[in-house]
CSV table of C-alpha atoms in Angstrom, one decimal:
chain,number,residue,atom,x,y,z
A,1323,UNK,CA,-26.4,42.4,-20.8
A,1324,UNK,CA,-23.8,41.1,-18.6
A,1325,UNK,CA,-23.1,38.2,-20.7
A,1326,UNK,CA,-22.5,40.7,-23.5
A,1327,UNK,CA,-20.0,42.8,-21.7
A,1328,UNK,CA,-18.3,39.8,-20.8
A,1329,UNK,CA,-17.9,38.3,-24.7
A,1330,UNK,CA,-17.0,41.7,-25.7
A,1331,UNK,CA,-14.1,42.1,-22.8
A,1332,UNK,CA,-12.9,38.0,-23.1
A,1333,UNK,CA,-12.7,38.8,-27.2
A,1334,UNK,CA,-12.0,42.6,-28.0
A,1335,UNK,CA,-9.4,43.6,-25.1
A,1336,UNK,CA,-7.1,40.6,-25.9
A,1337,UNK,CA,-7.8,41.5,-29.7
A,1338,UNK,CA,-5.9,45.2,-29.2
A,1339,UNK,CA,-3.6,44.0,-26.2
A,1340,UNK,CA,-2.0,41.7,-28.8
A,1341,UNK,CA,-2.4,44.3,-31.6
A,1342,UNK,CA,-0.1,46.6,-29.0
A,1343,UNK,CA,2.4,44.2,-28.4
A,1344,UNK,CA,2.7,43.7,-32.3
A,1345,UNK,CA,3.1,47.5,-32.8
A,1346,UNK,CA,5.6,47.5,-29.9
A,1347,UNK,CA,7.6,44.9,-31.6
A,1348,UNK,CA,7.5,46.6,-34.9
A,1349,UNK,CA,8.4,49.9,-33.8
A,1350,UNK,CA,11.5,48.1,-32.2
A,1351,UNK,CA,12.8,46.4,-35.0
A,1352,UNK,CA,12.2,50.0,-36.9
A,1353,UNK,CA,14.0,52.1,-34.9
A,1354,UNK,CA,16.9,49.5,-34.3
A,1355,UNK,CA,17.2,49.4,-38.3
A,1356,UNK,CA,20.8,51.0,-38.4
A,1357,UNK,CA,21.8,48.8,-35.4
A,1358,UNK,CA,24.0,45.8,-36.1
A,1359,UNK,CA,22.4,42.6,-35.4
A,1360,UNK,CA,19.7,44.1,-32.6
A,1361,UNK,CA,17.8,41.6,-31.1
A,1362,UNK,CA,13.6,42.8,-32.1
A,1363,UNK,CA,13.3,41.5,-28.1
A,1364,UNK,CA,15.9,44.2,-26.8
A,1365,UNK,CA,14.3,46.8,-24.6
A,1366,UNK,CA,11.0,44.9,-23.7
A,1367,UNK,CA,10.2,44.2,-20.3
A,1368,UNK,CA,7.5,41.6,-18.9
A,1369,UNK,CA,6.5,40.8,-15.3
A,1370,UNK,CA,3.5,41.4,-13.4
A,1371,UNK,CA,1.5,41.5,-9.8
A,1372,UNK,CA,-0.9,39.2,-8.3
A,1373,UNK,CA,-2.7,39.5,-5.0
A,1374,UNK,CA,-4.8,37.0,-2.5
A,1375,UNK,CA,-7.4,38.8,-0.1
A,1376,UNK,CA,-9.2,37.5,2.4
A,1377,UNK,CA,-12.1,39.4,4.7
A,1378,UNK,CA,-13.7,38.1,7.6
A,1379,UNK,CA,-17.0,40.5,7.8
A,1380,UNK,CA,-18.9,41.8,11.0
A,1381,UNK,CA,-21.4,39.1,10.8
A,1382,UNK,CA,-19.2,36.1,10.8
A,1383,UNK,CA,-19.3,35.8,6.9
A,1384,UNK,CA,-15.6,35.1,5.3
A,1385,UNK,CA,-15.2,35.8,1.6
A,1386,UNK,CA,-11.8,35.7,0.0
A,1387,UNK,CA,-10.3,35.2,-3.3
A,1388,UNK,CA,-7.2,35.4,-6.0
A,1389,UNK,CA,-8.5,39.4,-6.2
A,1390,UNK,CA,-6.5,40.0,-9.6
A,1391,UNK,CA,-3.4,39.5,-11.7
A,1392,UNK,CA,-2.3,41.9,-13.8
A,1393,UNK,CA,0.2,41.6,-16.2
A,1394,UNK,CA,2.6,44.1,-17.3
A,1395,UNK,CA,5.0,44.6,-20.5
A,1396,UNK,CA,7.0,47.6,-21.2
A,1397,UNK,CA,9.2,48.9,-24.5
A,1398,UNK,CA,11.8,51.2,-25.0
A,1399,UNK,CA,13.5,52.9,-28.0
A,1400,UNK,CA,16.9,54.0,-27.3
A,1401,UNK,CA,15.9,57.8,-28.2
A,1402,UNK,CA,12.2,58.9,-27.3
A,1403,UNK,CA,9.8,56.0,-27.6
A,1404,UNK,CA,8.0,54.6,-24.6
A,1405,UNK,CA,4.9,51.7,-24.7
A,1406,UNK,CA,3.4,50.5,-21.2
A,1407,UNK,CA,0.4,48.2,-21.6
A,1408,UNK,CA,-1.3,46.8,-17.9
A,1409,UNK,CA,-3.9,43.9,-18.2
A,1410,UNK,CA,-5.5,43.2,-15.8
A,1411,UNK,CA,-7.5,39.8,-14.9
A,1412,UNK,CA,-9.4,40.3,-11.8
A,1413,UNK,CA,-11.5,38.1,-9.3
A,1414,UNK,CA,-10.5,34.9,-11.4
A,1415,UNK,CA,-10.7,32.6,-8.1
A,1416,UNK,CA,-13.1,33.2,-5.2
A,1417,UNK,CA,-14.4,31.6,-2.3
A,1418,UNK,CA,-16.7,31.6,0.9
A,1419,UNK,CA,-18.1,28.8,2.8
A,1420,UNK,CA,-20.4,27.4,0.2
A,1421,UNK,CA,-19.0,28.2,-2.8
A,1422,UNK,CA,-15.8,28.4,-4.8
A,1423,UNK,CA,-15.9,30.0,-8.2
A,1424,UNK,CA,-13.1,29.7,-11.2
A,1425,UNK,CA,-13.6,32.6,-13.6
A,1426,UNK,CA,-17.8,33.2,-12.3
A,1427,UNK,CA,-16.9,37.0,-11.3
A,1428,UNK,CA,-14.1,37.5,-13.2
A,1429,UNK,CA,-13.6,40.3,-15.6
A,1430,UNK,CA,-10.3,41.0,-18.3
A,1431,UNK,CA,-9.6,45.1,-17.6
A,1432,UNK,CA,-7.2,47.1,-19.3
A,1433,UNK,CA,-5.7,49.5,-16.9
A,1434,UNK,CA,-3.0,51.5,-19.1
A,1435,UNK,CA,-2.3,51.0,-22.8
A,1436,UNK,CA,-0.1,53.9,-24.0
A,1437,UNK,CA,2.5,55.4,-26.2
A,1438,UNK,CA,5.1,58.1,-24.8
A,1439,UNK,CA,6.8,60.3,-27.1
A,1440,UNK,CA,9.4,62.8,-25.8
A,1441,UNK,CA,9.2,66.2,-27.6
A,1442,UNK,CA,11.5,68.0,-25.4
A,1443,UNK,CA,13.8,68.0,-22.5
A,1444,UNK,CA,10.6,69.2,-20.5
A,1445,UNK,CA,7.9,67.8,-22.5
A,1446,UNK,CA,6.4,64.4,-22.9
A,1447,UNK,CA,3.4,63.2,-24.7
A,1448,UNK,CA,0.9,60.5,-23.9
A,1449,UNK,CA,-1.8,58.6,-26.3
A,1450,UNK,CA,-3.7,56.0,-25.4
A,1451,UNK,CA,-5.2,54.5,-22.2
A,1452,UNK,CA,-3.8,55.5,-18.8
A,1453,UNK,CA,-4.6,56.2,-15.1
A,1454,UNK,CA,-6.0,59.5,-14.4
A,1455,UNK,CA,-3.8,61.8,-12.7
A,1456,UNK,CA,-5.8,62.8,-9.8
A,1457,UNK,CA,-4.6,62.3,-6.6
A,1458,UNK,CA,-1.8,59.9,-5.4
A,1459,UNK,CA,-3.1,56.9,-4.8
A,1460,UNK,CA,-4.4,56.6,-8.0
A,1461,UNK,CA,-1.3,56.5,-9.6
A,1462,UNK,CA,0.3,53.7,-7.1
A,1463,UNK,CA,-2.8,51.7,-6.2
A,1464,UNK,CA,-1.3,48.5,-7.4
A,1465,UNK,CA,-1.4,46.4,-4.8
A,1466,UNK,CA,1.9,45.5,-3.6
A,1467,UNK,CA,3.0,49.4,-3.7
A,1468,UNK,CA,0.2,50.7,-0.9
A,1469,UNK,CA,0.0,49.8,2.7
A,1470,UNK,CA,-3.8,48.4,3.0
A,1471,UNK,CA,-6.2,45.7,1.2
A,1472,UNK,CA,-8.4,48.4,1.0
A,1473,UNK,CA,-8.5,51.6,-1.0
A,1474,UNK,CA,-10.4,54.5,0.5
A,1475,UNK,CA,-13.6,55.4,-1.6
A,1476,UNK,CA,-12.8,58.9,-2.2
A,1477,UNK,CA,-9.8,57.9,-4.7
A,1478,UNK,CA,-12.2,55.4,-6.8
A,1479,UNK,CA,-15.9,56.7,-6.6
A,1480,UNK,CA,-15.4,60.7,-7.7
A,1481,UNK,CA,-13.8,60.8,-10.7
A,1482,UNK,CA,-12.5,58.6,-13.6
A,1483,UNK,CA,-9.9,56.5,-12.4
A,1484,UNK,CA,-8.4,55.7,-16.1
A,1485,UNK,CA,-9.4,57.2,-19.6
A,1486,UNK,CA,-8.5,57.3,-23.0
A,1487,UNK,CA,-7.0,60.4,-25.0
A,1488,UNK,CA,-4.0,62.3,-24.2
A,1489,UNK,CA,-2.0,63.9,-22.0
A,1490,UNK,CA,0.7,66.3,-21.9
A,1491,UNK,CA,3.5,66.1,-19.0
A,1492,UNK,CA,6.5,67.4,-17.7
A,1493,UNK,CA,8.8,67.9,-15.0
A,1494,UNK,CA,11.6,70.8,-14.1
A,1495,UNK,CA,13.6,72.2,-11.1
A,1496,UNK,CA,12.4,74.5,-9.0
A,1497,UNK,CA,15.0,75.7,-6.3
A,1498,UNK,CA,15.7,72.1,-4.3
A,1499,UNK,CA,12.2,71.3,-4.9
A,1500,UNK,CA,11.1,69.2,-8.3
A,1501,UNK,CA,8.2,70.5,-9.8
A,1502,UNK,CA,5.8,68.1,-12.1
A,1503,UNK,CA,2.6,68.6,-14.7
A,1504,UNK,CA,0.1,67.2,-16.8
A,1505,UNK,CA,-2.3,68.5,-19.0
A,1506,UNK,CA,-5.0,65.6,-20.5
A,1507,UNK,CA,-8.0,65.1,-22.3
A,1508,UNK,CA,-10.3,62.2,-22.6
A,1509,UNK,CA,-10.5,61.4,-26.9
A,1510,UNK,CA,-12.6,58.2,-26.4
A,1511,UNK,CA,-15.4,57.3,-23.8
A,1512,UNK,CA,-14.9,53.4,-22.4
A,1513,UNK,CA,-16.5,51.0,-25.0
A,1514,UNK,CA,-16.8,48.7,-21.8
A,1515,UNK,CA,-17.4,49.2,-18.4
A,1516,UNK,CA,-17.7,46.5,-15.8
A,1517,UNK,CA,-21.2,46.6,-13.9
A,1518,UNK,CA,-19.8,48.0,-10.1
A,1519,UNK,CA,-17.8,50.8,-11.8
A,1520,UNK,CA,-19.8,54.7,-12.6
A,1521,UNK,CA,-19.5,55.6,-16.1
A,1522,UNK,CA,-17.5,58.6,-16.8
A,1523,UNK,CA,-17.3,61.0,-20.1
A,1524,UNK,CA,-16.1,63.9,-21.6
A,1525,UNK,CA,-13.1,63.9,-18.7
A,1526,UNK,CA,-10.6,67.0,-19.1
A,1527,UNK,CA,-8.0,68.4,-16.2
A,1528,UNK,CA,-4.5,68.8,-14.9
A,1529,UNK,CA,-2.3,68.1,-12.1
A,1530,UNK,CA,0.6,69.5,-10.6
A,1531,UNK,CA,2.8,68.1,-8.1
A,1532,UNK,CA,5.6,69.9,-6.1
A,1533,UNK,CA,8.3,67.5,-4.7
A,1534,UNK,CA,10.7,68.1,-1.7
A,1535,UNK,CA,10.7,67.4,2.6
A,1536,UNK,CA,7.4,67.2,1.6
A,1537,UNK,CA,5.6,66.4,-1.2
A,1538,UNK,CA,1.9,68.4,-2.5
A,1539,UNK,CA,-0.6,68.0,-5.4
A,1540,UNK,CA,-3.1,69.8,-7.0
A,1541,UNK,CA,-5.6,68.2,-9.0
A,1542,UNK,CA,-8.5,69.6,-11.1
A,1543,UNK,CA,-10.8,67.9,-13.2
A,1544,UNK,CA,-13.7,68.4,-15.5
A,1545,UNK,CA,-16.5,65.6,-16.7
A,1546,UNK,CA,-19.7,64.1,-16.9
A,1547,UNK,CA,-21.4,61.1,-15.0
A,1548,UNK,CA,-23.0,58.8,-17.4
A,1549,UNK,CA,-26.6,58.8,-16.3
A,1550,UNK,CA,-29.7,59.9,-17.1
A,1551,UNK,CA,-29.5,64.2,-17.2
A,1552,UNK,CA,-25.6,63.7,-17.8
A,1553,UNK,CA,-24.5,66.2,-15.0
A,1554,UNK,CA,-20.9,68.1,-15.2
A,1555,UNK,CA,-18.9,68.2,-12.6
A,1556,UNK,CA,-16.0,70.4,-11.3
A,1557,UNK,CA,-13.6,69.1,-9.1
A,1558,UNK,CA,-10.5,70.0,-7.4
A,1559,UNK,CA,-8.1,68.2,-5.3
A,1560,UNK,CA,-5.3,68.5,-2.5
A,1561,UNK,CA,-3.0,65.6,-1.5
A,1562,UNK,CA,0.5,65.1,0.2
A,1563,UNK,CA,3.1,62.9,1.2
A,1564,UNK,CA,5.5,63.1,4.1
A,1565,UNK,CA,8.3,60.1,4.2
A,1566,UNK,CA,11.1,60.3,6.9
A,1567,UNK,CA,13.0,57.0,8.3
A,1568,UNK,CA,10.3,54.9,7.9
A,1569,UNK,CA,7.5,57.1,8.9
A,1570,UNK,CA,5.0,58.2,6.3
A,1571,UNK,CA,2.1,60.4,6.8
A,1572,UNK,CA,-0.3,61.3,3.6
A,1573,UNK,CA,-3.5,62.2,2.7
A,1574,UNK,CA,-5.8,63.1,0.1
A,1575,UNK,CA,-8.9,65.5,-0.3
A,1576,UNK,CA,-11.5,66.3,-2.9
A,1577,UNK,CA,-14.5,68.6,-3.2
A,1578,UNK,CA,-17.0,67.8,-6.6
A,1579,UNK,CA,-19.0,71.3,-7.9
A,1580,UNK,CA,-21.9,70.6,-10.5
A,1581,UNK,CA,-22.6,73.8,-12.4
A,1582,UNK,CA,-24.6,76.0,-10.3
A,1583,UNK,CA,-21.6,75.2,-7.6
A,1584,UNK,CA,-24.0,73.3,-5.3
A,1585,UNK,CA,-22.3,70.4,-3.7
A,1586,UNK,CA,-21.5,67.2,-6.1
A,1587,UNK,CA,-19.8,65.2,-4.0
A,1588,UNK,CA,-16.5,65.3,-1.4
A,1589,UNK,CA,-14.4,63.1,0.5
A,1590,UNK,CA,-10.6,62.9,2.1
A,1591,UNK,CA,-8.2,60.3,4.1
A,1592,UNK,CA,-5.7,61.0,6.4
A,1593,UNK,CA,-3.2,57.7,6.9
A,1594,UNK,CA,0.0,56.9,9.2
A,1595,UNK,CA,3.0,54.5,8.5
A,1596,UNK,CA,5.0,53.8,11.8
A,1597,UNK,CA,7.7,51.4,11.3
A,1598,UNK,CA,7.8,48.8,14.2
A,1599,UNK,CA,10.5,46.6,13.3
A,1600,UNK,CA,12.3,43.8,11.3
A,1601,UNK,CA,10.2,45.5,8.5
A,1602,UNK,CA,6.9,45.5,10.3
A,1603,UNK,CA,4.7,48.8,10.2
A,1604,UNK,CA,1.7,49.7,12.0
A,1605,UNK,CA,-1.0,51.7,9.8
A,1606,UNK,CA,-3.6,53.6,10.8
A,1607,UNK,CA,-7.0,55.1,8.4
A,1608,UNK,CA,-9.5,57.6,9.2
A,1609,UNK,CA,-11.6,58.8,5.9
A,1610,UNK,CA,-15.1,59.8,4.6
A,1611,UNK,CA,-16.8,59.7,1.7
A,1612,UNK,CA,-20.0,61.8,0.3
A,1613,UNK,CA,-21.9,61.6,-3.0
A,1614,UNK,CA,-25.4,62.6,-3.3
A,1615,UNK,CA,-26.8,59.7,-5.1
A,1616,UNK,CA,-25.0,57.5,-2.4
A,1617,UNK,CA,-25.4,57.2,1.4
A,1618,UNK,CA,-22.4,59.5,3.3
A,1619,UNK,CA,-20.0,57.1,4.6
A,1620,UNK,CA,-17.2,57.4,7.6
A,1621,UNK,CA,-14.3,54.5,8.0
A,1622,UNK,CA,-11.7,54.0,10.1
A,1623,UNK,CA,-8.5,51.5,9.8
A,1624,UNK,CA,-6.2,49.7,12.2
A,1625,UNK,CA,-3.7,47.7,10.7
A,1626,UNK,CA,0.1,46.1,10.2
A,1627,UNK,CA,2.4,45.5,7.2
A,1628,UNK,CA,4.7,43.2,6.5
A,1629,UNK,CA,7.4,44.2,3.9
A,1630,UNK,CA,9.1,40.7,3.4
A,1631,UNK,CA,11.1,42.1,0.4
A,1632,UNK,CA,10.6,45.2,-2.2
A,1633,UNK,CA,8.4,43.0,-4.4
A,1634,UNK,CA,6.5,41.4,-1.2
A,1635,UNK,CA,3.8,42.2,1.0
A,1636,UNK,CA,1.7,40.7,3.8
A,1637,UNK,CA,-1.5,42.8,5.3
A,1638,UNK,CA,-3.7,42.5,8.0
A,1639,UNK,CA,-6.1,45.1,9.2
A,1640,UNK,CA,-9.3,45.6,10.8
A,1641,UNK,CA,-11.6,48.2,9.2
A,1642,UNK,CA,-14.7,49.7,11.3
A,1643,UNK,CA,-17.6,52.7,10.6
A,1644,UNK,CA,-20.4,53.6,8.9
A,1645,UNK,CA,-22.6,50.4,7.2
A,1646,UNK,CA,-21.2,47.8,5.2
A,1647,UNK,CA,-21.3,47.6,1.4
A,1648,UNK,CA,-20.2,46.2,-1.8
A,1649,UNK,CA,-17.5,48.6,-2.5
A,1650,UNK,CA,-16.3,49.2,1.0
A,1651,UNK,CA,-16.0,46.2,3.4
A,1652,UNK,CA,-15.8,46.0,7.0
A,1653,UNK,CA,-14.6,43.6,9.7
A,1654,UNK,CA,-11.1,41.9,9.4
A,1655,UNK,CA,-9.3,42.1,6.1
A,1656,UNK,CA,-5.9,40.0,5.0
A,1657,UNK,CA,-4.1,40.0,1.9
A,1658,UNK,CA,-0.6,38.8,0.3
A,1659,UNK,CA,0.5,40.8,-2.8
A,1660,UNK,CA,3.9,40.0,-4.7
A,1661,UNK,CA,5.5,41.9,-7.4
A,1662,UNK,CA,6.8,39.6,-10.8
């Protein structure tokens, strides 16, 4: 079965990135028709991430690898056309002391693949594959936008983190503040899901976001878990962000509902920036993580950043708690990310 999702991702996904790209190009060279002598290359945009981990684990065991590289090109029309597509390539080099793999684990991912069309000077429409909007980190876990090597579990094991469908979305003022929506709705279930992630379906919510001294969120979220008895879930969230010379202060928590309103799950981080100098910050993590067909898990996180330049990023941290597993490491964790 494994080989099989692994023909269908190295042969369908770069089938309909390349089918994108061509529709990209021929929507430029449509719109630009009354233009004189407009380049069909105008208005695209390519560049990419990449980012190198390390982790030393309790026992002694060091792992590390090329952990992904995504690639990332961008169109605009000069009215109200907008294409994003994000491939991803992930885990195409890794290492530890008795092995080193080219391409063994690796997987091809499509993180966004989307058309924006706007309807309105408050209104924007979205079709096609993008990152759910629940939460913050979410929406900026790229690697060389967030502070650690690690991601806390609560914003990757409770809900979707991408679907396919569409999304309404909008922003407007709202005395000094700025205040932001979406509305979206999952069209088509994943056609292929890589063995570590939970299948999602049937994935509806909406999020809004009020922007100021300090920025909140408000997610909520309906859908089902891909297993046997399909159970729906309800799920709300609460997040914010606090930024002030250098400083930064956020945090994130959710709490799943099946449909008797028994308890489906729940989790939250709270997580420090302190800036320490010559563009070093410390960092600091406390989180936990609940969901009943998984053991309860508590971490904590002690770390420093490196911000070399806007595109550049050096890690290091040391991550303690609860028992080790596949999704959420332990012991001392490094990584380099750079922006392309």
């Amino acid at each position: 079965m494994h080989r099989v999702v692994m023909l269908r991702a190295v042969f369908i996904e770069p089938l309909l990135f390349l089918l994108c790209v061509t529709m990209a190009m021929f929507m430029q060279t449509a719109f630009a028709a009354d233009a004189d002598e407009v380049s069909p290359w105008e208005n695209v945009s390519l560049g990419g991430y990449s980012n190198a981990e390390m982790n030393v684990h309790p026992s002694g065991k060091v792992e590390g690898a090329i952990n992904e590289i995504g690639i990332l090109l961008s169109w605009e029309n000069n009215s109200r056309f907008h294409f994003l597509t994000e491939l991803d390539i992930d885990r195409p080099i890794s290492f530890n002391k008795d092995d080193t793999s080219i391409g063994k684990d690796s997987y091809l991912n499509i993180e966004r693949l989307y058309l924006d069309y706007n309807l309105s000077e408050k209104l924007n429409a979205r079709v096609g594959r993008f990152l759910t909007p629940a939460g913050r980190w979410n929406l900026v876990h790229a690697e060389p936008l967030v502070w650690t090597t690690t991601r806390p579990l609560v914003t990757s094991r409770l809900f979707p983190t991408a679907i396919n469908g569409l999304m309404f979305y909008g922003a407007s003022p709202l005395a000094n503040n700025a205040f932001e929506y979406s509305f979206y709705l999952e069209t088509l279930k994943d056609q292929i899901v890589n063995h570590e992630e939970i299948p999602f379906e049937d994935t509806k919510g909406a999020r809004f976001t009020l922007s100021g001294n300090v920025n909140w969120g408000l997610s909520l979220l309906e859908f089902r878990e891909n297993i046997p008895n399909s159970p729906e879930f309800h799920m709300v969230g609460l997040d914010f962000l606090v930024q002030r010379q250098g400083w930064e202060f956020s945090g994130e928590v959710f709490q799943r509902y099946y449909n008797n309103y028994s308890n489906g799950g729940s989790g939250a981080y709270l997580q420090g920036v302190a800036p320490l100098g010559n563009q070093w910050f410390a960092v600091a993590r406390i989180e936990n993580y609940i969901r009943p067909e998984e053991s309860s898990t508590a971490r904590w996180l002690i770390g420093s950043a490196w911000r070399m330049s806007p595109s550049k990023i050096l890690k290091i941290e040391y991550v303690g708690g609860d028992k080790e597993s596949t999704e959420s490491p332990k012991g001392l964790l490094a990584s380099f990310s750079i922006l392309f």
